C-alpha cells in the first residue's frame, strides 16, 4: 500500500506499508457499488451518469436539515446565510459545480506512470486533485485510491479488491 501524507509544513511524504496493516472493508464495498447509488462517485462517469448524479445531488442536499457538504464545496454561512435560508442557493451552486467537474472528467483514462519515483512525485503534487475510487497505474500495476481525505492518500493495488466468483 502506498501512503502519501501531507506534513504540517505543507510538504508530502510517502511510505509503503503492508496491506495487512489496513482495514479495507469499506474500500472494497466502495469499489463494487454501481454509479448513481448513494453518494459514491466513480472516477470515469459518462455524461448521462453525471446528469443523474446532479439530479440526485440537488434534492438530497436541499432536503437536509443540517449543513450538507457537496463534494469539496464547503458551505460558507457568510456567503449564504443560515442553512435553512441559504441551502437552496448553495445546493444549486455546489451541485452545478460538481456536475461541471464530472463532465470535465467523463471518460477520462487512468493516470499512468512508467516508474514509481515519477508517480510518487506527481501524486505528492496533485493529491488534492485525486478522487476516491480513481485508478492510478504505476509500472503496469493498477492502484485504487482507497482513501483521499485529511491530507492522506492511500493507494491500494486493485488486486486486493478482486473477488473470486462463486
PDB file of C-alpha atoms in Angstrom:
ATOM      1  CA  UNK A   1       0.000   0.000   0.000  1.00  0.00           C
ATOM      2  CA  UNK A   2       1.321   3.407  -0.920  1.00  0.00           C
ATOM      3  CA  UNK A   3       0.560   6.050   1.711  1.00  0.00           C
ATOM      4  CA  UNK A   4       1.066   9.723   0.850  1.00  0.00           C
ATOM      5  CA  UNK A   5       0.675  12.158   3.720  1.00  0.00           C
ATOM      6  CA  UNK A   6       0.917  15.940   3.984  1.00  0.00           C
ATOM      7  CA  UNK A   7       3.122  17.205   6.801  1.00  0.00           C
ATOM      8  CA  UNK A   8       2.481  20.294   8.937  1.00  0.00           C
ATOM      9  CA  UNK A   9       4.791  22.402   6.744  1.00  0.00           C
ATOM     10  CA  UNK A  10       2.766  21.580   3.596  1.00  0.00           C
ATOM     11  CA  UNK A  11       5.237  19.073   2.179  1.00  0.00           C
ATOM     12  CA  UNK A  12       4.247  15.494   1.400  1.00  0.00           C
ATOM     13  CA  UNK A  13       5.890  12.259   2.466  1.00  0.00           C
ATOM     14  CA  UNK A  14       5.281   8.724   1.272  1.00  0.00           C
ATOM     15  CA  UNK A  15       5.723   5.262   2.712  1.00  0.00           C
ATOM     16  CA  UNK A  16       4.979   1.719   1.592  1.00  0.00           C
ATOM     17  CA  UNK A  17       3.110  -0.357   4.169  1.00  0.00           C
ATOM     18  CA  UNK A  18       1.813  -3.933   4.090  1.00  0.00           C
ATOM     19  CA  UNK A  19      -1.872  -4.368   3.265  1.00  0.00           C
ATOM     20  CA  UNK A  20      -2.414  -6.349   6.479  1.00  0.00           C
ATOM     21  CA  UNK A  21      -1.973  -3.064   8.400  1.00  0.00           C
ATOM     22  CA  UNK A  22      -5.223  -1.675   6.930  1.00  0.00           C
ATOM     23  CA  UNK A  23      -8.913  -2.486   7.154  1.00  0.00           C
ATOM     24  CA  UNK A  24     -10.080  -2.268   3.541  1.00  0.00           C
ATOM     25  CA  UNK A  25     -13.607  -3.492   4.221  1.00  0.00           C
ATOM     26  CA  UNK A  26     -15.168  -0.109   3.424  1.00  0.00           C
ATOM     27  CA  UNK A  27     -12.983   0.429   0.363  1.00  0.00           C
ATOM     28  CA  UNK A  28     -13.967  -2.987  -1.003  1.00  0.00           C
ATOM     29  CA  UNK A  29     -17.633  -2.007  -0.869  1.00  0.00           C
ATOM     30  CA  UNK A  30     -16.874   1.382  -2.438  1.00  0.00           C
ATOM     31  CA  UNK A  31     -15.113  -0.294  -5.340  1.00  0.00           C
ATOM     32  CA  UNK A  32     -18.076  -2.539  -6.128  1.00  0.00           C
ATOM     33  CA  UNK A  33     -21.035  -0.129  -5.885  1.00  0.00           C
ATOM     34  CA  UNK A  34     -22.538   0.868  -9.234  1.00  0.00           C
ATOM     35  CA  UNK A  35     -22.584   4.590 -10.103  1.00  0.00           C
ATOM     36  CA  UNK A  36     -25.679   6.549  -9.194  1.00  0.00           C
ATOM     37  CA  UNK A  37     -26.419   4.720  -5.955  1.00  0.00           C
ATOM     38  CA  UNK A  38     -25.842   6.584  -2.726  1.00  0.00           C
ATOM     39  CA  UNK A  39     -23.121   9.219  -2.680  1.00  0.00           C
ATOM     40  CA  UNK A  40     -20.271   7.165  -4.146  1.00  0.00           C
ATOM     41  CA  UNK A  41     -18.708   8.652  -7.230  1.00  0.00           C
ATOM     42  CA  UNK A  42     -16.733   6.569  -9.706  1.00  0.00           C
ATOM     43  CA  UNK A  43     -13.912   8.336 -11.455  1.00  0.00           C
ATOM     44  CA  UNK A  44     -14.899   7.713 -15.053  1.00  0.00           C
ATOM     45  CA  UNK A  45     -18.571   8.527 -15.431  1.00  0.00           C
ATOM     46  CA  UNK A  46     -20.163   9.288 -18.752  1.00  0.00           C
ATOM     47  CA  UNK A  47     -22.189  12.459 -19.388  1.00  0.00           C
ATOM     48  CA  UNK A  48     -25.522  10.757 -18.653  1.00  0.00           C
ATOM     49  CA  UNK A  49     -24.246   9.451 -15.305  1.00  0.00           C
ATOM     50  CA  UNK A  50     -23.019  12.961 -14.455  1.00  0.00           C
ATOM     51  CA  UNK A  51     -26.524  14.311 -15.155  1.00  0.00           C
ATOM     52  CA  UNK A  52     -28.069  11.591 -12.983  1.00  0.00           C
ATOM     53  CA  UNK A  53     -25.648  12.440 -10.197  1.00  0.00           C
ATOM     54  CA  UNK A  54     -26.754  16.108 -10.444  1.00  0.00           C
ATOM     55  CA  UNK A  55     -30.444  15.123 -10.384  1.00  0.00           C
ATOM     56  CA  UNK A  56     -29.809  13.262  -7.115  1.00  0.00           C
ATOM     57  CA  UNK A  57     -27.494  15.884  -5.620  1.00  0.00           C
ATOM     58  CA  UNK A  58     -29.831  18.904  -5.562  1.00  0.00           C
ATOM     59  CA  UNK A  59     -32.869  17.355  -3.838  1.00  0.00           C
ATOM     60  CA  UNK A  60     -30.683  15.338  -1.447  1.00  0.00           C
ATOM     61  CA  UNK A  61     -28.809  18.486  -0.441  1.00  0.00           C
ATOM     62  CA  UNK A  62     -31.939  20.653  -0.144  1.00  0.00           C
ATOM     63  CA  UNK A  63     -33.770  18.018   1.903  1.00  0.00           C
ATOM     64  CA  UNK A  64     -31.046  18.042   4.550  1.00  0.00           C
ATOM     65  CA  UNK A  65     -31.912  19.783   7.817  1.00  0.00           C
ATOM     66  CA  UNK A  66     -28.218  20.130   8.648  1.00  0.00           C
ATOM     67  CA  UNK A  67     -25.391  21.595   6.597  1.00  0.00           C
ATOM     68  CA  UNK A  68     -24.736  19.147   3.767  1.00  0.00           C
ATOM     69  CA  UNK A  69     -21.344  19.359   2.074  1.00  0.00           C
ATOM     70  CA  UNK A  70     -21.411  18.653  -1.642  1.00  0.00           C
ATOM     71  CA  UNK A  71     -18.143  17.151  -2.841  1.00  0.00           C
ATOM     72  CA  UNK A  72     -15.337  19.591  -1.977  1.00  0.00           C
ATOM     73  CA  UNK A  73     -17.599  22.672  -1.818  1.00  0.00           C
ATOM     74  CA  UNK A  74     -17.881  23.825   1.782  1.00  0.00           C
ATOM     75  CA  UNK A  75     -20.939  25.767   2.933  1.00  0.00           C
ATOM     76  CA  UNK A  76     -19.971  29.352   3.757  1.00  0.00           C
ATOM     77  CA  UNK A  77     -22.523  30.949   6.090  1.00  0.00           C
ATOM     78  CA  UNK A  78     -21.035  34.403   5.374  1.00  0.00           C
ATOM     79  CA  UNK A  79     -21.925  33.958   1.718  1.00  0.00           C
ATOM     80  CA  UNK A  80     -25.214  32.048   2.003  1.00  0.00           C
ATOM     81  CA  UNK A  81     -26.512  32.936   5.491  1.00  0.00           C
ATOM     82  CA  UNK A  82     -28.143  30.385   7.821  1.00  0.00           C
ATOM     83  CA  UNK A  83     -28.589  26.882   6.367  1.00  0.00           C
ATOM     84  CA  UNK A  84     -32.399  26.920   6.348  1.00  0.00           C
ATOM     85  CA  UNK A  85     -32.479  30.037   4.111  1.00  0.00           C
ATOM     86  CA  UNK A  86     -29.216  29.639   2.200  1.00  0.00           C
ATOM     87  CA  UNK A  87     -29.320  25.958   1.319  1.00  0.00           C
ATOM     88  CA  UNK A  88     -31.317  26.423  -1.906  1.00  0.00           C
ATOM     89  CA  UNK A  89     -28.714  28.744  -3.388  1.00  0.00           C
ATOM     90  CA  UNK A  90     -25.773  26.709  -2.024  1.00  0.00           C
ATOM     91  CA  UNK A  91     -27.135  23.352  -3.199  1.00  0.00           C
ATOM     92  CA  UNK A  92     -27.837  24.586  -6.729  1.00  0.00           C
ATOM     93  CA  UNK A  93     -24.407  26.208  -6.972  1.00  0.00           C
ATOM     94  CA  UNK A  94     -22.393  23.362  -5.418  1.00  0.00           C
ATOM     95  CA  UNK A  95     -24.225  20.628  -7.349  1.00  0.00           C
ATOM     96  CA  UNK A  96     -23.751  22.558 -10.593  1.00  0.00           C
ATOM     97  CA  UNK A  97     -20.001  22.863  -9.896  1.00  0.00           C
ATOM     98  CA  UNK A  98     -19.905  19.129  -9.162  1.00  0.00           C
ATOM     99  CA  UNK A  99     -21.714  18.482 -12.473  1.00  0.00           C
ATOM    100  CA  UNK A 100     -19.238  20.655 -14.396  1.00  0.00           C
ATOM    101  CA  UNK A 101     -16.296  18.833 -12.795  1.00  0.00           C
ATOM    102  CA  UNK A 102     -17.869  15.455 -13.516  1.00  0.00           C
ATOM    103  CA  UNK A 103     -18.477  16.312 -17.164  1.00  0.00           C
ATOM    104  CA  UNK A 104     -14.884  17.508 -17.445  1.00  0.00           C
ATOM    105  CA  UNK A 105     -13.713  14.159 -16.077  1.00  0.00           C
ATOM    106  CA  UNK A 106     -16.180  11.993 -18.046  1.00  0.00           C
ATOM    107  CA  UNK A 107     -14.470   9.102 -19.778  1.00  0.00           C
ATOM    108  CA  UNK A 108     -11.027  10.083 -18.532  1.00  0.00           C
ATOM    109  CA  UNK A 109      -8.388   7.377 -18.705  1.00  0.00           C
ATOM    110  CA  UNK A 110      -6.473   6.263 -15.590  1.00  0.00           C
ATOM    111  CA  UNK A 111      -3.326   8.220 -14.757  1.00  0.00           C
ATOM    112  CA  UNK A 112      -0.319   6.135 -15.920  1.00  0.00           C
ATOM    113  CA  UNK A 113       3.335   6.160 -14.902  1.00  0.00           C
ATOM    114  CA  UNK A 114       6.238   4.007 -16.046  1.00  0.00           C
ATOM    115  CA  UNK A 115       8.288   4.425 -12.846  1.00  0.00           C
ATOM    116  CA  UNK A 116       7.420   4.561  -9.149  1.00  0.00           C
ATOM    117  CA  UNK A 117       9.527   7.661  -8.420  1.00  0.00           C
ATOM    118  CA  UNK A 118       7.756   9.687 -11.107  1.00  0.00           C
ATOM    119  CA  UNK A 119       4.363   8.516  -9.854  1.00  0.00           C
ATOM    120  CA  UNK A 120       5.088   9.329  -6.222  1.00  0.00           C
ATOM    121  CA  UNK A 121       6.373  12.803  -7.128  1.00  0.00           C
ATOM    122  CA  UNK A 122       3.250  13.505  -9.213  1.00  0.00           C
ATOM    123  CA  UNK A 123       0.912  12.126  -6.544  1.00  0.00           C
ATOM    124  CA  UNK A 124       2.515  14.315  -3.872  1.00  0.00           C
ATOM    125  CA  UNK A 125       1.970  17.424  -6.006  1.00  0.00           C
ATOM    126  CA  UNK A 126      -1.561  16.530  -7.126  1.00  0.00           C
ATOM    127  CA  UNK A 127      -3.100  14.735  -4.154  1.00  0.00           C
ATOM    128  CA  UNK A 128      -5.834  17.376  -3.842  1.00  0.00           C
ATOM    129  CA  UNK A 129      -6.976  16.520  -7.371  1.00  0.00           C
ATOM    130  CA  UNK A 130      -7.375  12.782  -6.790  1.00  0.00           C
ATOM    131  CA  UNK A 131     -10.870  11.400  -6.409  1.00  0.00           C
ATOM    132  CA  UNK A 132     -11.893   8.487  -4.241  1.00  0.00           C
ATOM    133  CA  UNK A 133     -12.004   5.448  -6.489  1.00  0.00           C
ATOM    134  CA  UNK A 134      -9.567   6.836  -9.055  1.00  0.00           C
ATOM    135  CA  UNK A 135      -7.265   4.374 -10.771  1.00  0.00           C
ATOM    136  CA  UNK A 136      -3.541   5.088 -10.991  1.00  0.00           C
ATOM    137  CA  UNK A 137      -1.318   2.723 -12.989  1.00  0.00           C
ATOM    138  CA  UNK A 138       2.293   2.574 -11.807  1.00  0.00           C
ATOM    139  CA  UNK A 139       4.742   0.410 -13.749  1.00  0.00           C
ATOM    140  CA  UNK A 140       1.877  -1.714 -15.060  1.00  0.00           C
ATOM    141  CA  UNK A 141       0.232  -2.225 -11.643  1.00  0.00           C
ATOM    142  CA  UNK A 142      -3.224  -0.694 -11.141  1.00  0.00           C
ATOM    143  CA  UNK A 143      -3.818   1.065  -7.820  1.00  0.00           C
ATOM    144  CA  UNK A 144      -7.191   2.157  -6.444  1.00  0.00           C
ATOM    145  CA  UNK A 145      -7.414   5.398  -4.413  1.00  0.00           C
ATOM    146  CA  UNK A 146      -8.928   3.839  -1.277  1.00  0.00           C
ATOM    147  CA  UNK A 147      -8.667   6.902   0.989  1.00  0.00           C
ATOM    148  CA  UNK A 148      -8.386  10.516  -0.072  1.00  0.00           C
ATOM    149  CA  UNK A 149      -9.070  12.868   2.836  1.00  0.00           C
ATOM    150  CA  UNK A 150      -7.439  14.953   5.513  1.00  0.00           C
ATOM    151  CA  UNK A 151      -4.100  15.222   3.726  1.00  0.00           C
ATOM    152  CA  UNK A 152      -3.749  11.447   3.379  1.00  0.00           C
ATOM    153  CA  UNK A 153      -3.934   9.461   0.159  1.00  0.00           C
ATOM    154  CA  UNK A 154      -3.914   5.664   0.335  1.00  0.00           C
ATOM    155  CA  UNK A 155      -3.383   3.723  -2.878  1.00  0.00           C
ATOM    156  CA  UNK A 156      -4.122   0.021  -2.740  1.00  0.00           C
ATOM    157  CA  UNK A 157      -3.339  -2.465  -5.505  1.00  0.00           C
ATOM    158  CA  UNK A 158      -6.569  -3.249  -7.357  1.00  0.00           C
ATOM    159  CA  UNK A 159      -5.812  -6.935  -6.882  1.00  0.00           C
ATOM    160  CA  UNK A 160      -6.713  -6.547  -3.181  1.00  0.00           C
ATOM    161  CA  UNK A 161     -10.296  -5.773  -4.195  1.00  0.00           C
ATOM    162  CA  UNK A 162     -10.716  -8.708  -6.554  1.00  0.00           C
ATOM    163  CA  UNK A 163     -13.287 -11.301  -5.625  1.00  0.00           C
ATOM    164  CA  UNK A 164     -13.306 -14.947  -6.621  1.00  0.00           C
ATOM    165  CA  UNK A 165     -16.550 -15.879  -8.422  1.00  0.00           C
ATOM    166  CA  UNK A 166     -18.517 -18.497  -6.541  1.00  0.00           C
TER     167      UNK A 166
END
